Amino acid sequence: MSKKEYFFIWKKESGESETIKLKNGMVFGRKKECDFSIPDQLVSGKHFEIILVGHTLYITDLKSFNKTFINEIDIKPDKKVALKENDVIQAGKQFFTFVHELGDKKDPVTSYENDSLKLNIENLKTQGNQETISGPKSDLSVAFKNLQVSIEHFNNFKNNPKYALSDLKLEKGNKKAELQDLLQKKEDLALKCVAIQEELEEILKTWKSFF
């Protein structure tokens, strides 16, 4: 079985692309001593690191000043986040697309059975219980983190004068009905948020009762 290979496709500001073959422990940053030096003043000296655990490649932000982003979402420093095919990584003004095999090669059949355990061990070596943008759907803290991101997007959209609903002047018809439906959904969601808040308070109350 051939060894699995991983690559970044670096889209430069000039419009040109460069293929970077990735390896375990590879550090990206502005400093020349990095495994891959990035000529960008917004990139930290040592910005992020690539780590191979089992058959999965992970990325770790090295406490960079301007953060590392995966698909426009920043990742927590020193926390390993798994990379998926076509993920877009941003450091400063630079964008890297993660891919597996290049060309028409087929991925070999691999087993990921022990990857989760190996990753947990690796994370315990480097940090405590920091939050991350990824995790099991049943993890409430992860769900709240993802919800927080969605709320920020909603507020940015709502506060943009370009999308002010109060400025709309719609005639009767489909669009008028859609607007009324939108306003009703916003009102319903607000009520659901109140209910969630009450449920969360009840959970915390019960949680405290155990101690």
Coordinates of C-alpha atoms in Angstrom, one line a residue:
M1 CA 0.0 0.0 0.0
S2 CA 1.5 3.4 -1.0
K3 CA 2.0 6.0 1.6
K4 CA -0.9 8.6 1.7
E5 CA 0.2 12.1 0.7
Y6 CA -1.3 15.5 1.6
F7 CA -1.0 18.9 -0.1
F8 CA -1.8 22.5 0.2
I9 CA -2.7 24.5 -2.9
W10 CA -1.4 28.0 -2.1
K11 CA -3.3 30.7 -4.0
K12 CA -1.0 33.7 -4.2
E13 CA -2.1 37.3 -4.3
S14 CA -0.7 37.4 -7.9
G15 CA -3.2 34.8 -8.9
E16 CA -0.7 32.1 -9.3
S17 CA -0.9 28.8 -7.5
E18 CA 1.8 26.6 -5.8
T19 CA 1.5 23.0 -4.6
I20 CA 3.0 22.3 -1.2
K21 CA 3.6 18.8 -0.1
L22 CA 2.7 18.5 3.6
K23 CA 4.6 16.5 6.3
N24 CA 4.2 15.8 10.0
G25 CA 5.4 18.7 12.2
M26 CA 5.6 21.2 9.3
V27 CA 5.5 24.8 10.6
F28 CA 4.2 27.7 8.5
G29 CA 5.2 31.3 9.3
R30 CA 6.9 34.4 8.3
K31 CA 10.3 33.5 9.8
K32 CA 12.8 32.0 7.3
E33 CA 13.6 29.1 9.6
C34 CA 10.0 27.8 9.3
D35 CA 9.5 24.7 7.2
F36 CA 7.5 27.0 4.8
S37 CA 8.1 30.7 4.9
I38 CA 5.2 33.0 4.1
P39 CA 6.1 36.5 2.9
D40 CA 3.2 38.3 4.5
Q41 CA 3.5 40.9 7.3
L42 CA 0.1 39.8 8.7
V43 CA 1.5 36.3 9.3
S44 CA 3.2 35.6 12.6
G45 CA 6.8 34.4 12.9
K46 CA 5.5 30.9 13.5
H47 CA 1.8 30.9 12.5
F48 CA 0.5 27.3 12.4
E49 CA 1.7 23.7 12.4
I50 CA 0.6 20.6 10.5
I51 CA 0.4 17.4 12.5
L52 CA -0.3 13.8 11.3
V53 CA -2.1 11.6 13.7
G54 CA -2.9 8.1 12.4
H55 CA -4.3 8.6 8.9
T56 CA -5.6 12.1 9.6
L57 CA -3.9 15.5 9.2
Y58 CA -4.5 18.2 11.7
I59 CA -3.7 21.9 11.9
T60 CA -2.7 23.8 15.1
D61 CA -2.6 27.6 15.5
L62 CA 0.7 28.5 17.2
K63 CA -0.8 31.5 19.1
S64 CA -0.6 33.7 16.0
F65 CA -1.4 37.4 16.4
N66 CA -4.0 37.4 13.5
K67 CA -5.3 33.9 14.1
T68 CA -5.6 30.9 11.7
F69 CA -9.0 30.3 10.0
I70 CA -10.6 27.2 8.5
N71 CA -13.4 28.1 6.1
E72 CA -13.6 31.6 7.6
I73 CA -13.8 30.3 11.2
D74 CA -10.9 30.9 13.6
I75 CA -9.4 28.0 15.5
K76 CA -8.3 28.0 19.1
P77 CA -4.5 28.2 19.7
D78 CA -2.7 25.0 20.4
K79 CA -5.8 22.9 19.6
K80 CA -5.7 20.3 16.9
V81 CA -8.4 20.5 14.3
A82 CA -8.8 17.8 11.6
L83 CA -8.5 18.9 8.0
K84 CA -11.0 17.8 5.4
E85 CA -10.8 17.7 1.6
N86 CA -11.0 21.2 0.1
D87 CA -10.9 23.0 3.5
V88 CA -9.6 26.5 3.0
I89 CA -7.0 27.7 5.5
Q90 CA -6.3 31.4 5.9
A91 CA -3.2 33.0 7.5
G92 CA -2.9 36.7 7.0
K93 CA -3.8 37.4 3.4
Q94 CA -2.8 33.9 2.3
F95 CA -5.2 31.1 1.4
F96 CA -4.3 27.4 1.3
T97 CA -6.7 24.7 0.0
F98 CA -6.2 21.2 1.5
V99 CA -6.2 18.2 -0.8
H100 CA -5.2 14.6 -0.6
E101 CA -3.9 12.9 -3.7
L102 CA -3.1 15.0 -6.7
G103 CA -4.2 14.1 -10.3
D104 CA -6.2 11.0 -10.9
K105 CA -4.7 8.8 -8.1
K106 CA -7.2 7.0 -6.0
D107 CA -7.0 7.2 -2.2
P108 CA -5.9 3.9 -0.6
V109 CA -8.3 2.2 1.7
T110 CA -7.3 3.1 5.2
S111 CA -8.5 2.5 8.7
Y112 CA -9.4 5.4 11.0
E113 CA -10.4 3.3 14.0
N114 CA -7.7 4.5 16.3
D115 CA -7.4 8.1 15.1
S116 CA -9.8 9.5 17.6
L117 CA -8.0 8.0 20.6
K118 CA -4.6 9.0 19.2
L119 CA -5.8 12.6 18.8
N120 CA -7.1 12.7 22.3
I121 CA -3.7 11.6 23.6
E122 CA -2.0 14.2 21.5
N123 CA -4.3 17.0 22.7
L124 CA -3.7 16.1 26.3
K125 CA 0.0 16.5 25.8
T126 CA -0.3 20.1 24.7
Q127 CA -3.3 21.7 26.4
G128 CA -6.1 21.5 28.8
N129 CA -9.8 21.7 28.2
Q130 CA -9.9 24.4 25.6
E131 CA -12.9 24.7 23.3
T132 CA -12.7 24.1 19.5
I133 CA -14.8 24.7 16.5
S134 CA -15.3 21.0 15.9
G135 CA -16.5 18.1 18.1
P136 CA -19.4 15.7 18.7
K137 CA -22.8 17.1 18.0
S138 CA -23.9 16.0 21.5
D139 CA -21.3 18.2 23.2
L140 CA -23.3 21.2 24.5
S141 CA -20.3 23.5 24.7
V142 CA -19.5 22.9 21.1
A143 CA -23.1 23.5 20.1
F144 CA -23.0 26.8 22.0
K145 CA -19.8 27.8 20.3
N146 CA -21.3 27.1 16.8
L147 CA -24.4 29.0 17.8
Q148 CA -22.4 31.9 18.9
V149 CA -20.8 32.1 15.4
S150 CA -24.2 32.0 13.8
I151 CA -25.5 34.8 16.1
E152 CA -22.5 37.0 15.2
H153 CA -23.3 36.4 11.5
F154 CA -27.0 37.3 12.2
N155 CA -26.1 40.5 14.1
N156 CA -23.7 41.6 11.4
F157 CA -26.3 41.1 8.8
K158 CA -29.0 42.8 10.9
N159 CA -26.9 45.8 11.6
N160 CA -26.0 46.4 8.0
P161 CA -28.1 49.3 6.7
K162 CA -28.2 47.7 3.3
Y163 CA -30.5 45.0 4.6
A164 CA -32.8 47.1 6.9
L165 CA -36.3 45.5 6.7
S166 CA -37.9 48.8 7.9
D167 CA -36.8 50.4 4.6
L168 CA -38.6 47.8 2.5
K169 CA -41.6 49.0 0.5
L170 CA -43.2 45.9 -0.9
E171 CA -46.5 45.7 -2.8
K172 CA -49.0 42.9 -2.2
G173 CA -47.9 39.6 -3.6
N174 CA -45.4 36.8 -3.0
K175 CA -42.7 39.0 -1.6
K176 CA -45.0 40.6 0.8
A177 CA -46.1 37.2 2.1
E178 CA -42.5 36.1 2.4
L179 CA -41.6 39.1 4.4
Q180 CA -44.5 38.5 6.8
D181 CA -43.4 34.9 7.1
L182 CA -39.8 36.0 7.9
L183 CA -41.0 38.4 10.6
Q184 CA -43.1 35.6 12.1
K185 CA -40.1 33.2 12.1
K186 CA -38.0 35.8 13.9
E187 CA -40.6 36.2 16.5
D188 CA -41.0 32.4 17.0
L189 CA -37.2 32.0 17.2
A190 CA -37.1 34.7 20.0
L191 CA -39.6 32.7 22.0
K192 CA -37.6 29.5 21.5
C193 CA -34.5 31.3 22.8
V194 CA -36.4 32.2 25.9
A195 CA -37.4 28.6 26.4
I196 CA -33.8 27.4 25.8
Q197 CA -32.6 29.9 28.4
E198 CA -35.1 28.5 30.9
E199 CA -34.1 24.9 30.2
L200 CA -30.4 25.7 30.5
E201 CA -31.0 27.4 33.9
E202 CA -32.9 24.2 35.0
I203 CA -30.0 22.0 33.8
L204 CA -27.5 24.1 35.8
K205 CA -29.7 24.0 38.9
T206 CA -29.8 20.2 38.7
W207 CA -26.1 20.0 38.0
K208 CA -25.3 22.1 41.1
S209 CA -27.5 19.9 43.2
F210 CA -25.1 17.0 42.8
F211 CA -22.3 18.8 44.7

